[in-house]
PDB file of C-alpha atoms in Angstrom:
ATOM      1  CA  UNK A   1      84.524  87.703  86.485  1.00 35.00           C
ATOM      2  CA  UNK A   2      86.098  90.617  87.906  1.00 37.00           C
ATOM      3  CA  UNK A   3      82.869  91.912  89.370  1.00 35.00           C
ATOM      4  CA  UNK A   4      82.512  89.003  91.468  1.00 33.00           C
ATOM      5  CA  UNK A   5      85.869  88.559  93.089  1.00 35.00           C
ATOM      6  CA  UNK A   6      86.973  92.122  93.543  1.00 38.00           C
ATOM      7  CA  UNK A   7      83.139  92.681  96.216  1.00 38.00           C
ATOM      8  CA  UNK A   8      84.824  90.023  97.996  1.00 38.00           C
ATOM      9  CA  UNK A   9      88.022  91.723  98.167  1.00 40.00           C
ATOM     10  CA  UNK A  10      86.775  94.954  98.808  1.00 38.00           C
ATOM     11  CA  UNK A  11      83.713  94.460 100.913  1.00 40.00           C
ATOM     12  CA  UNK A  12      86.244  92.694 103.553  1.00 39.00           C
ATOM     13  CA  UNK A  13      88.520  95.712 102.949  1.00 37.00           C
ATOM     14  CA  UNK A  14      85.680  97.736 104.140  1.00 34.00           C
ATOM     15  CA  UNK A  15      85.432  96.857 107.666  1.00 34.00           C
ATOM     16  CA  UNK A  16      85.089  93.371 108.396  1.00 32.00           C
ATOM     17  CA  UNK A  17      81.414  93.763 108.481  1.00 40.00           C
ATOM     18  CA  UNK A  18      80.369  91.189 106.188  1.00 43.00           C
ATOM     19  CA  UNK A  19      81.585  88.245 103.637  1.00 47.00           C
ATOM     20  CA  UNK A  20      80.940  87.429 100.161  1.00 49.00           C
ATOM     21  CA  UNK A  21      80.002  83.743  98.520  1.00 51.00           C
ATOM     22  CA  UNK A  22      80.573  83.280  95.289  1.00 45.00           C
ATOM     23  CA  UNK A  23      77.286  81.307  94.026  1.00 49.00           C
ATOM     24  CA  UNK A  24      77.723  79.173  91.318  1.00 45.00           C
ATOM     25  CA  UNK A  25      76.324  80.346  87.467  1.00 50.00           C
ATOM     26  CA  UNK A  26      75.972  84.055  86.632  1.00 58.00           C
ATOM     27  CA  UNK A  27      74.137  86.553  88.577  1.00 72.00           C
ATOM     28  CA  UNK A  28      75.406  88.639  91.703  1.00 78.00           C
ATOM     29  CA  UNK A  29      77.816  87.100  94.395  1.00 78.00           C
ATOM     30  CA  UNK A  30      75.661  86.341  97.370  1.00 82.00           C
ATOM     31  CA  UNK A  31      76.506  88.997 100.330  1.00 83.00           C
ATOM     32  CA  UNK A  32      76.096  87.198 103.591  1.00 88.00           C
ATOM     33  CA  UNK A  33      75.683  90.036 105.750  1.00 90.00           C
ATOM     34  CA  UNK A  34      77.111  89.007 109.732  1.00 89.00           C
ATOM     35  CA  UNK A  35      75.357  91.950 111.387  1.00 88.00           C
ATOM     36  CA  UNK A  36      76.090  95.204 113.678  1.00 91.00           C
ATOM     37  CA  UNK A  37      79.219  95.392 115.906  1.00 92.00           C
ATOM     38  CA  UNK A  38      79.411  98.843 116.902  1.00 93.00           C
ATOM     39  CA  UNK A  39      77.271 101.477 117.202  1.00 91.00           C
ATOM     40  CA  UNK A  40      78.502 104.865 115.721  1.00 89.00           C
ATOM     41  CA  UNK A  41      81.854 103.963 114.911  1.00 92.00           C
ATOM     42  CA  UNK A  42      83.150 105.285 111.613  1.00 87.00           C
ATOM     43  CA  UNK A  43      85.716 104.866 108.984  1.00 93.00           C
ATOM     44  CA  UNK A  44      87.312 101.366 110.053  1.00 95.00           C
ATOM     45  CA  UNK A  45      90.088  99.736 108.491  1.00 96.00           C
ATOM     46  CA  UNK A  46      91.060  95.944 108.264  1.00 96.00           C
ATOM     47  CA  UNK A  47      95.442  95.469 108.577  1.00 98.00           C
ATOM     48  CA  UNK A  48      96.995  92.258 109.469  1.00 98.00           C
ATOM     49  CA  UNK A  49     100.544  93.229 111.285  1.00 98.00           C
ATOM     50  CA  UNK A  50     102.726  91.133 113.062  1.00 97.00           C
ATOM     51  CA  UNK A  51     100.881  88.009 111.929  1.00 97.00           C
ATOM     52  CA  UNK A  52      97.727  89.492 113.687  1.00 98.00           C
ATOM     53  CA  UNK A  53      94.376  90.633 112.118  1.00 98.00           C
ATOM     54  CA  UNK A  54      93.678  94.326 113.797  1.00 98.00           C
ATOM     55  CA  UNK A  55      90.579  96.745 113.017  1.00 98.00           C
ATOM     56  CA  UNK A  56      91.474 100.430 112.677  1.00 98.00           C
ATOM     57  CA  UNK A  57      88.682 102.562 114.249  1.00 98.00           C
ATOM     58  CA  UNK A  58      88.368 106.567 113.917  1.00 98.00           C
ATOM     59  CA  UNK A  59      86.556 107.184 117.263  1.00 97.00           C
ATOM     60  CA  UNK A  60      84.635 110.526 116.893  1.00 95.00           C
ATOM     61  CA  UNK A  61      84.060 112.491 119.843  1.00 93.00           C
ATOM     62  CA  UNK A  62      80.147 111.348 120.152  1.00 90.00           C
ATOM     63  CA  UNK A  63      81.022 107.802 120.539  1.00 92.00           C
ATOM     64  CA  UNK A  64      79.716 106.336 123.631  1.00 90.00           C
ATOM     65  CA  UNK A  65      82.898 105.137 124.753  1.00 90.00           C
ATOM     66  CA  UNK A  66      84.630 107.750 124.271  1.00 92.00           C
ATOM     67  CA  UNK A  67      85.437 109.810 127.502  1.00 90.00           C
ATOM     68  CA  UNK A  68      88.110 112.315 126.116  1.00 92.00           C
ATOM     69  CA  UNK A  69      85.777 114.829 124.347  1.00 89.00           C
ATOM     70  CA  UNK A  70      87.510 114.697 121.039  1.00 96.00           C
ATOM     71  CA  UNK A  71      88.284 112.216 118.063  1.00 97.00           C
ATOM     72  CA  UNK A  72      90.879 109.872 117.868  1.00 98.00           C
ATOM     73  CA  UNK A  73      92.087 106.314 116.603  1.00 98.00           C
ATOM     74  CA  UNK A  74      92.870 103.664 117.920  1.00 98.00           C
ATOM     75  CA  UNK A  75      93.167  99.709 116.220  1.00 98.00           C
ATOM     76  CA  UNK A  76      91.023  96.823 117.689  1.00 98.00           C
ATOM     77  CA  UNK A  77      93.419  93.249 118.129  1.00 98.00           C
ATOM     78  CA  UNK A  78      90.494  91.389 116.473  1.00 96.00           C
ATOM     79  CA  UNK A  79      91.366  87.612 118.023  1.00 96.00           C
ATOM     80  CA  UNK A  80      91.285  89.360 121.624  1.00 96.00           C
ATOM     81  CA  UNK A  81      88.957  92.582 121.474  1.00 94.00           C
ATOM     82  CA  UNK A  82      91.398  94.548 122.983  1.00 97.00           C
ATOM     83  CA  UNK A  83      92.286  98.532 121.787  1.00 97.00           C
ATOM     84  CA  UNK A  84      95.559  99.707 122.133  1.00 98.00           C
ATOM     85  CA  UNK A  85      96.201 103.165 123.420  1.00 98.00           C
ATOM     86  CA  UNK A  86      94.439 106.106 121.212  1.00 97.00           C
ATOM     87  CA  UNK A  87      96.660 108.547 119.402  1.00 98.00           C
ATOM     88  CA  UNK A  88      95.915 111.140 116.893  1.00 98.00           C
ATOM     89  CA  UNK A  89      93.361 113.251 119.019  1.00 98.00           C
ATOM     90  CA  UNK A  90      91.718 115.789 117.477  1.00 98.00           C
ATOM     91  CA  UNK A  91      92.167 114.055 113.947  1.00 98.00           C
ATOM     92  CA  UNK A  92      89.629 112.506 111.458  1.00 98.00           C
ATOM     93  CA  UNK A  93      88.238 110.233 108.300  1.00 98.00           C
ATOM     94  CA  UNK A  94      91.584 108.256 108.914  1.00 98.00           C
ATOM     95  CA  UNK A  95      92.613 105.290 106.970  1.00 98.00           C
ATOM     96  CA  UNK A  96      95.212 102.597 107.924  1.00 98.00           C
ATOM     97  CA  UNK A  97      97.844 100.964 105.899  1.00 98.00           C
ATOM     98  CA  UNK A  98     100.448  97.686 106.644  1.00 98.00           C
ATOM     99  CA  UNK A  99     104.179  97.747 104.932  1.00 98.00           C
ATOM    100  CA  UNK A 100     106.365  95.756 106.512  1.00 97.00           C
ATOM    101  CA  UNK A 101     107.199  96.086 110.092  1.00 97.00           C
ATOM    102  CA  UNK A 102     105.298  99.547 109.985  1.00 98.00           C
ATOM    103  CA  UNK A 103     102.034 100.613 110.128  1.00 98.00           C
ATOM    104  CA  UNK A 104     100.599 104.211 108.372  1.00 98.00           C
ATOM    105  CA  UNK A 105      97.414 105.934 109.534  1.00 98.00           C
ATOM    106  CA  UNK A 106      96.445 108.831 107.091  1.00 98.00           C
ATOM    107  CA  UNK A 107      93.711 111.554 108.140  1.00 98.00           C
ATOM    108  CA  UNK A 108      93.053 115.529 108.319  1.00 98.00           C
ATOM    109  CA  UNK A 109      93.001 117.496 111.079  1.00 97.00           C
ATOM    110  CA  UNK A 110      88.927 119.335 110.215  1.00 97.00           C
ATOM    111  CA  UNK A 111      86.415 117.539 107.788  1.00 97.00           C
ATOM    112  CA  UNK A 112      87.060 119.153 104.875  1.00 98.00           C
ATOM    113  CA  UNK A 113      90.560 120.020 105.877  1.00 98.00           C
ATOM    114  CA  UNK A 114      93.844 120.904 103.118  1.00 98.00           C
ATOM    115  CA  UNK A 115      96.412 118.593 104.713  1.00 98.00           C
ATOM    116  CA  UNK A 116      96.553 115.087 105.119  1.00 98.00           C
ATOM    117  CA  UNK A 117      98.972 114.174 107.918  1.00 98.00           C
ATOM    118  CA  UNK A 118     100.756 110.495 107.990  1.00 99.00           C
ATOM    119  CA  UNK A 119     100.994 108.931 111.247  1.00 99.00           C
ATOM    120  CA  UNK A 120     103.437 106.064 110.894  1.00 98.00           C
ATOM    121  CA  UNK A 121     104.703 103.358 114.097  1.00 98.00           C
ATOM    122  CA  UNK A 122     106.256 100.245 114.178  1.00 98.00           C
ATOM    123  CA  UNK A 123     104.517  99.198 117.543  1.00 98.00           C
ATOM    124  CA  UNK A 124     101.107 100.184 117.344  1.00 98.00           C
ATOM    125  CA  UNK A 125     102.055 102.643 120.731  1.00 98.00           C
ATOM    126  CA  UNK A 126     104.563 105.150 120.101  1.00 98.00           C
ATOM    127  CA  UNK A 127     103.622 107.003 116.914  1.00 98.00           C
ATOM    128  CA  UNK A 128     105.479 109.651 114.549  1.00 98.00           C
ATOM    129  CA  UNK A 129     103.663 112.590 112.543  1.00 98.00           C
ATOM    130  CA  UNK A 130     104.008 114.725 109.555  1.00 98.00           C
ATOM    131  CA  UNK A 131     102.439 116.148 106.704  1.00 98.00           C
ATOM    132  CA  UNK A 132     101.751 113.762 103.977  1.00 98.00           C
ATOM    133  CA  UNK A 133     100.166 116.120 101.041  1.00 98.00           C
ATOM    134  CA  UNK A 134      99.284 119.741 101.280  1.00 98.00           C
ATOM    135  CA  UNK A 135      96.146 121.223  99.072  1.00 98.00           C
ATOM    136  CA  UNK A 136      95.555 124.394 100.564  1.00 98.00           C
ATOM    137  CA  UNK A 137      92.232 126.289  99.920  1.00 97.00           C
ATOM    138  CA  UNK A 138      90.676 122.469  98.623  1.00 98.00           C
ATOM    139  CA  UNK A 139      88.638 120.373 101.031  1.00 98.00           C
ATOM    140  CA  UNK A 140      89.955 116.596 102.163  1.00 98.00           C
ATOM    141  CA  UNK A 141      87.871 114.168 103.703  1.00 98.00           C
ATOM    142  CA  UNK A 142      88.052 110.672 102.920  1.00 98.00           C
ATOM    143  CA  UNK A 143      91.031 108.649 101.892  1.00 98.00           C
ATOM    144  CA  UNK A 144      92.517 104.871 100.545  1.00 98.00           C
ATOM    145  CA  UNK A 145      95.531 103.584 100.275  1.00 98.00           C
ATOM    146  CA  UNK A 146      97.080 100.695  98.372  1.00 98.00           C
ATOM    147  CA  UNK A 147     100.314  99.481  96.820  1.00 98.00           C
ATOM    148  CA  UNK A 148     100.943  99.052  93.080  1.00 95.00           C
ATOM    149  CA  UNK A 149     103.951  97.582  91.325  1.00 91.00           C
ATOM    150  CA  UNK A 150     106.749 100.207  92.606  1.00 87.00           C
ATOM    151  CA  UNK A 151     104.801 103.091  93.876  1.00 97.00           C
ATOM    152  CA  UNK A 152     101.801 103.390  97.065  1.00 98.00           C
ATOM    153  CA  UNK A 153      98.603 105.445  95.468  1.00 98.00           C
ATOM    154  CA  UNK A 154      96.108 107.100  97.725  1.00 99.00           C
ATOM    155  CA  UNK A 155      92.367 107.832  96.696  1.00 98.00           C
ATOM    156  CA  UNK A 156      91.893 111.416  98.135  1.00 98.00           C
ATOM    157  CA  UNK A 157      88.153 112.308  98.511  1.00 98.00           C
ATOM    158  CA  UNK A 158      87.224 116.222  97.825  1.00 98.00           C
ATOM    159  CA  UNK A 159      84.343 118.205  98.571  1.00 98.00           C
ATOM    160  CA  UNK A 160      85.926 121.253  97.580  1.00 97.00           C
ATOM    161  CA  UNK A 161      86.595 124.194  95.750  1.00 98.00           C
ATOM    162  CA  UNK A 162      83.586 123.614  93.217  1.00 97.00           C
ATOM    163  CA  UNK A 163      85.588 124.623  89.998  1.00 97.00           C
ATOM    164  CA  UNK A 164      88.015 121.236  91.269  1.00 97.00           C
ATOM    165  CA  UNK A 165      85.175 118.785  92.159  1.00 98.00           C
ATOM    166  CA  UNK A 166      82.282 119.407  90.043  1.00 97.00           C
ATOM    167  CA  UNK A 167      79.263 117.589  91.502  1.00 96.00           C
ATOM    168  CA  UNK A 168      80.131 117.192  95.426  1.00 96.00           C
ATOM    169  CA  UNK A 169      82.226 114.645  95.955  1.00 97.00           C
ATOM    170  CA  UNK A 170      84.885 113.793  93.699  1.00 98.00           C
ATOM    171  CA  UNK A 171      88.220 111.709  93.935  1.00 98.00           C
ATOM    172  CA  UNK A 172      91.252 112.633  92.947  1.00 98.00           C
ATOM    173  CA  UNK A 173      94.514 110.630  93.224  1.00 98.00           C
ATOM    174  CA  UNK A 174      97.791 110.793  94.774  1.00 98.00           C
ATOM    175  CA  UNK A 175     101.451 109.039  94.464  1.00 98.00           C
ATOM    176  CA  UNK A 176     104.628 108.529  96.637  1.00 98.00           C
ATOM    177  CA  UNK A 177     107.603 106.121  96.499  1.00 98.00           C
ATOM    178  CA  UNK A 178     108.163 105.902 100.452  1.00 98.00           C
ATOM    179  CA  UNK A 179     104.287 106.524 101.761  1.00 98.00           C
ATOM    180  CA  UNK A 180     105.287 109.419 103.819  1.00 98.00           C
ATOM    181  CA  UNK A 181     106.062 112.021 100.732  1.00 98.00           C
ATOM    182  CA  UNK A 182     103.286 112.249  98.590  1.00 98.00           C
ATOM    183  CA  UNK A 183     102.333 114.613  95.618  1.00 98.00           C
ATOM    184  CA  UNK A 184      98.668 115.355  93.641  1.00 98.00           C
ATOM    185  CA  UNK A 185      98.844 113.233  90.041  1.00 98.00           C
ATOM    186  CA  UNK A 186      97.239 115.746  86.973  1.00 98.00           C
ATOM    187  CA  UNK A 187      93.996 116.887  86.898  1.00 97.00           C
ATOM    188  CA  UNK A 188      93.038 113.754  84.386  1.00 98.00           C
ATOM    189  CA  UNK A 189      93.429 111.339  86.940  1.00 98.00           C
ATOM    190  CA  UNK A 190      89.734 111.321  88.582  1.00 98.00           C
ATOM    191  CA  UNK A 191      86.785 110.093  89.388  1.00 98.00           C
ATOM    192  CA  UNK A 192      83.805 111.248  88.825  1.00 97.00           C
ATOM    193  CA  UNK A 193      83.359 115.448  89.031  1.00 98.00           C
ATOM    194  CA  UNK A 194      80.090 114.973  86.896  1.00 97.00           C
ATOM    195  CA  UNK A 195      78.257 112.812  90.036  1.00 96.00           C
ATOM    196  CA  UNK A 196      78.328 112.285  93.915  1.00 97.00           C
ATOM    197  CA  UNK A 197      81.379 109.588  94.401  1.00 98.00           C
ATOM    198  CA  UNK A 198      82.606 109.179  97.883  1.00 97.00           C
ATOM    199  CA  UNK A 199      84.116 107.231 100.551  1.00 97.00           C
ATOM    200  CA  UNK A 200      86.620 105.355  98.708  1.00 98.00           C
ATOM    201  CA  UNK A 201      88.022 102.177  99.230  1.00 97.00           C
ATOM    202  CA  UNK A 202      90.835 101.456  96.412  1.00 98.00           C
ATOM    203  CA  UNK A 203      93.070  98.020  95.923  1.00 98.00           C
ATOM    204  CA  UNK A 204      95.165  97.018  93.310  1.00 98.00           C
ATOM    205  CA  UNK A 205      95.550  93.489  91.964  1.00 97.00           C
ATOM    206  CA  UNK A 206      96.384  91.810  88.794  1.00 96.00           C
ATOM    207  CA  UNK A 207      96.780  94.993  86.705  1.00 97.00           C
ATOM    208  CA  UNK A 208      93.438  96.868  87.988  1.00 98.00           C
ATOM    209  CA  UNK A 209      92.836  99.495  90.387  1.00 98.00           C
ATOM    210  CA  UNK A 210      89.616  98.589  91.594  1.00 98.00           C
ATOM    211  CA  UNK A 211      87.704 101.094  93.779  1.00 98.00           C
ATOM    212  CA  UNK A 212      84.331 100.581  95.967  1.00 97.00           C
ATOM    213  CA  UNK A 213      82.715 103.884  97.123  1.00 98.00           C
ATOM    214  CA  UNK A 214      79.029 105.625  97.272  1.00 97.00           C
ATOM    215  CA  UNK A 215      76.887 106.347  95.343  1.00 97.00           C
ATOM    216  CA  UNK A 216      73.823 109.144  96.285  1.00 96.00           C
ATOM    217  CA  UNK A 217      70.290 108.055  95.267  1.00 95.00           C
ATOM    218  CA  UNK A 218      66.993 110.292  95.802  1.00 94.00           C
ATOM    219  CA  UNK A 219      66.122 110.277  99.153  1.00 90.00           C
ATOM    220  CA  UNK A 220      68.937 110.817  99.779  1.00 94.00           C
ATOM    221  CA  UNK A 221      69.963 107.250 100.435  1.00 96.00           C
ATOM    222  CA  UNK A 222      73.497 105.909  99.497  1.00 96.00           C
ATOM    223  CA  UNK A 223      74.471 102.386  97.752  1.00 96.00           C
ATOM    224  CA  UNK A 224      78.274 101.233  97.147  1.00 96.00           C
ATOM    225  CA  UNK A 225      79.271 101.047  93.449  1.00 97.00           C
ATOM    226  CA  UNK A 226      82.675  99.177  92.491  1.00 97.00           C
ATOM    227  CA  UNK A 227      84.837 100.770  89.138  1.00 98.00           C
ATOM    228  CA  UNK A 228      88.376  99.319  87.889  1.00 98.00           C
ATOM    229  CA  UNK A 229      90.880 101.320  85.807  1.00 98.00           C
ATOM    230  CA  UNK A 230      94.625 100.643  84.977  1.00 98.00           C
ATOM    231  CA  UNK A 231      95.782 104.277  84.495  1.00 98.00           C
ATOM    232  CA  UNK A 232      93.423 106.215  87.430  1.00 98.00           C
ATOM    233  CA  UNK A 233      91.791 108.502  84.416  1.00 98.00           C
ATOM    234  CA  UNK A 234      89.588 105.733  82.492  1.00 98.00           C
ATOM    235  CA  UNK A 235      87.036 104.208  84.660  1.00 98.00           C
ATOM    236  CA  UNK A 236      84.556 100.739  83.713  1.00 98.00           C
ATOM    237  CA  UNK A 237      81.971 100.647  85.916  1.00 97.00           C
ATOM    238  CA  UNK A 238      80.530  96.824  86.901  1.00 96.00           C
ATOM    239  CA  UNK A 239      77.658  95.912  85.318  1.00 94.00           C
ATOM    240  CA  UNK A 240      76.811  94.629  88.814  1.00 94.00           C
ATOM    241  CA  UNK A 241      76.071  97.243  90.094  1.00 95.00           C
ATOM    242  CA  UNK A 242      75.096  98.479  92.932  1.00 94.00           C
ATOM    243  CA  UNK A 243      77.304  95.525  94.495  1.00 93.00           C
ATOM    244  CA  UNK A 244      75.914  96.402  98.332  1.00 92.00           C
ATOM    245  CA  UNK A 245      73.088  98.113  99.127  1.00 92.00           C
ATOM    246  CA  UNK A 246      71.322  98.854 102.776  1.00 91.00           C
ATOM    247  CA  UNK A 247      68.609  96.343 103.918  1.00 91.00           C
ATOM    248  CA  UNK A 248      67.026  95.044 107.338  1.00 90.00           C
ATOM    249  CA  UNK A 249      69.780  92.654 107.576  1.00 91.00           C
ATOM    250  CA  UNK A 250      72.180  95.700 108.741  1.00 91.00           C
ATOM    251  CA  UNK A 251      70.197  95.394 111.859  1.00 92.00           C
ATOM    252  CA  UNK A 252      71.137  91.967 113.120  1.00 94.00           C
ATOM    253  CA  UNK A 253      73.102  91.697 115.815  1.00 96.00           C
ATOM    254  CA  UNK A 254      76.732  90.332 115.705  1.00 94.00           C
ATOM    255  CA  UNK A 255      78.397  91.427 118.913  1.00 94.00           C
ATOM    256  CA  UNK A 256      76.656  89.793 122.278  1.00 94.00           C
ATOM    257  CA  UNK A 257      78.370  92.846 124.302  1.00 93.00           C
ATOM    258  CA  UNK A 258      76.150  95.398 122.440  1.00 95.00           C
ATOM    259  CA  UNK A 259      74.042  96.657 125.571  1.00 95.00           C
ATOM    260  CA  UNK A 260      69.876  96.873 124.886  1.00 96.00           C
ATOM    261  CA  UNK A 261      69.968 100.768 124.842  1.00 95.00           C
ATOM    262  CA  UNK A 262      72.397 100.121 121.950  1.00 95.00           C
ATOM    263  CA  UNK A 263      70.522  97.207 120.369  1.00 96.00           C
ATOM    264  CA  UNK A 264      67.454  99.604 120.445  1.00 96.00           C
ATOM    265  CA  UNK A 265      69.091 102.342 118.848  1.00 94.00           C
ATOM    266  CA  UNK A 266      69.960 100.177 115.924  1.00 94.00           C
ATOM    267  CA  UNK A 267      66.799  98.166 115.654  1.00 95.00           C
ATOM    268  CA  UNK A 268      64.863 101.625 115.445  1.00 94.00           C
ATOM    269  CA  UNK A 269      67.668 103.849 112.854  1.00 92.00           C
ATOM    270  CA  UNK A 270      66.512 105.154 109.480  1.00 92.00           C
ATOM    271  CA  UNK A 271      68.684 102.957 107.344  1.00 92.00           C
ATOM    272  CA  UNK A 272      69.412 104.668 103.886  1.00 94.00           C
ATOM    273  CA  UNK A 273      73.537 103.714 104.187  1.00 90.00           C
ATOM    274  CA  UNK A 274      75.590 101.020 103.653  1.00 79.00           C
ATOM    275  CA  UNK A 275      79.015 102.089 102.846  1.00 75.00           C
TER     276      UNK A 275
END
């Protein structure tokens, strides 16, 4: 079932948080969640480079550890814990991607921003910059990328103008040949302007674009929903879902560092997220 194996893809893509078990017979995989291991740390990205397993982190400028007074990113070695130097200050909502000896970070310079800039390096330390798609007068926030047969694609998240988005948010979808050139794909090619859809995640395997992001409930609260398409405009949605939804388990506790002012904090949030 495609349902099943893709939330075990994708909910690793998502941050390393958790891991999926298939259980045997139909129903729902079973989502082990592993716990908390940061507090207030935001859009994170799982790469392997060099043979090594690193965790992309978008460090926003209330983050306890941060000392600089603004945003940045940085990528967590995740065998040894340590960060390597930060880069990109003043950026945000950045995701990472891995091809070949280089490594991309994508992100905008404002929520809600009209240019995605590409930061690209092939040491994790000294990085390059430049614009990466231009959309001026719409507003970017999130964005995915993945590789397809010949060409990258990029998920681009929108909460603006209204006459583009429809219903706050809406993706739309991107293309380039290199990953540092990209251009906007036709109006046809997104998902959804009729309801709230955002924060993607998007792979492709076997065929399938297959895309995790959030869903907004009453409340509001927010549950992740996984869709698969082969052309970008015609979306199935999994009968499975919601595949991940928020629950008490969020609160366990996976990294002994965590101090107790942090451990209270996240025994005592309002938990309506899981994304």
């Amino acid at each position: 079932m495609w349902d099943m194996v893709l939330v075990v893809c994708s909910l690793a893509a998502l941050g390393i948080l958790t891991s999926a078990e298939l259980t045997p017979g139909a129903g729902k995989p079973a989502i082990k969640k592993r716990g908390t291991i940061d507090c207030d740390m935001m859009e994170t990205t799982p790469v392997v480079f060099n043979g090594r397993l690193y965790r992309f982190e978008y460090v926003r400028g209330g983050h306890y550890g941060n000392r600089t007074g603004d945003s940045y990113f940085r990528f967590i070695d995740v065998a040894s814990g340590k960060a390597t130097p930060a880069f990109a200050k003043g950026y945000h909502l950045g995701c990472a991607h891995v091809e070949g000896n280089t490594v991309y970070v994508y992100a905008v310079d404002r929520w809600g921003g009209s240019t995605i800039t590409v930061f690209h390096s092939q040491d994790l330390c000294q990085w390059d910059s430049q614009t990466a798609l231009s959309l001026p007068g719409w507003g970017i926030y999130n964005t995915s990328v993945c590789k397809e047969n010949g060409r990258y694609v990029m998920a681009v998240e929108l909460g603006e103008p209204p006459e583009v988005v429809g219903v706050r948010f809406t993706m739309r979808f991107a293309e380039s040949r290199d990953l540092l050139h990209w251009h906007l794909l036709p109006e046809e090619y997104v998902y959804s302007r009729e309801r709230y859809t955002a924060c993607p995640c998007l792979r492709y395997v076997d065929g399938y674009y297959y895309m995790i992001y959030l869903e907004e409930r009453p409340g509001p609260c927010y549950v992740s929903h996984i869709v698969r398409s082969q052309d970008l405009a015609r979306w199935e949605s999994s009968p499975l879902n919601p595949v991940l939804e928020f629950s008490d388990e969020d609160k366990a506790i996976a990294n002994p560092n965590l101090t107790p002012a942090q451990r209270s904090k996240i025994a005592g949030a309002v938990n309506i997220n899981n994304s």
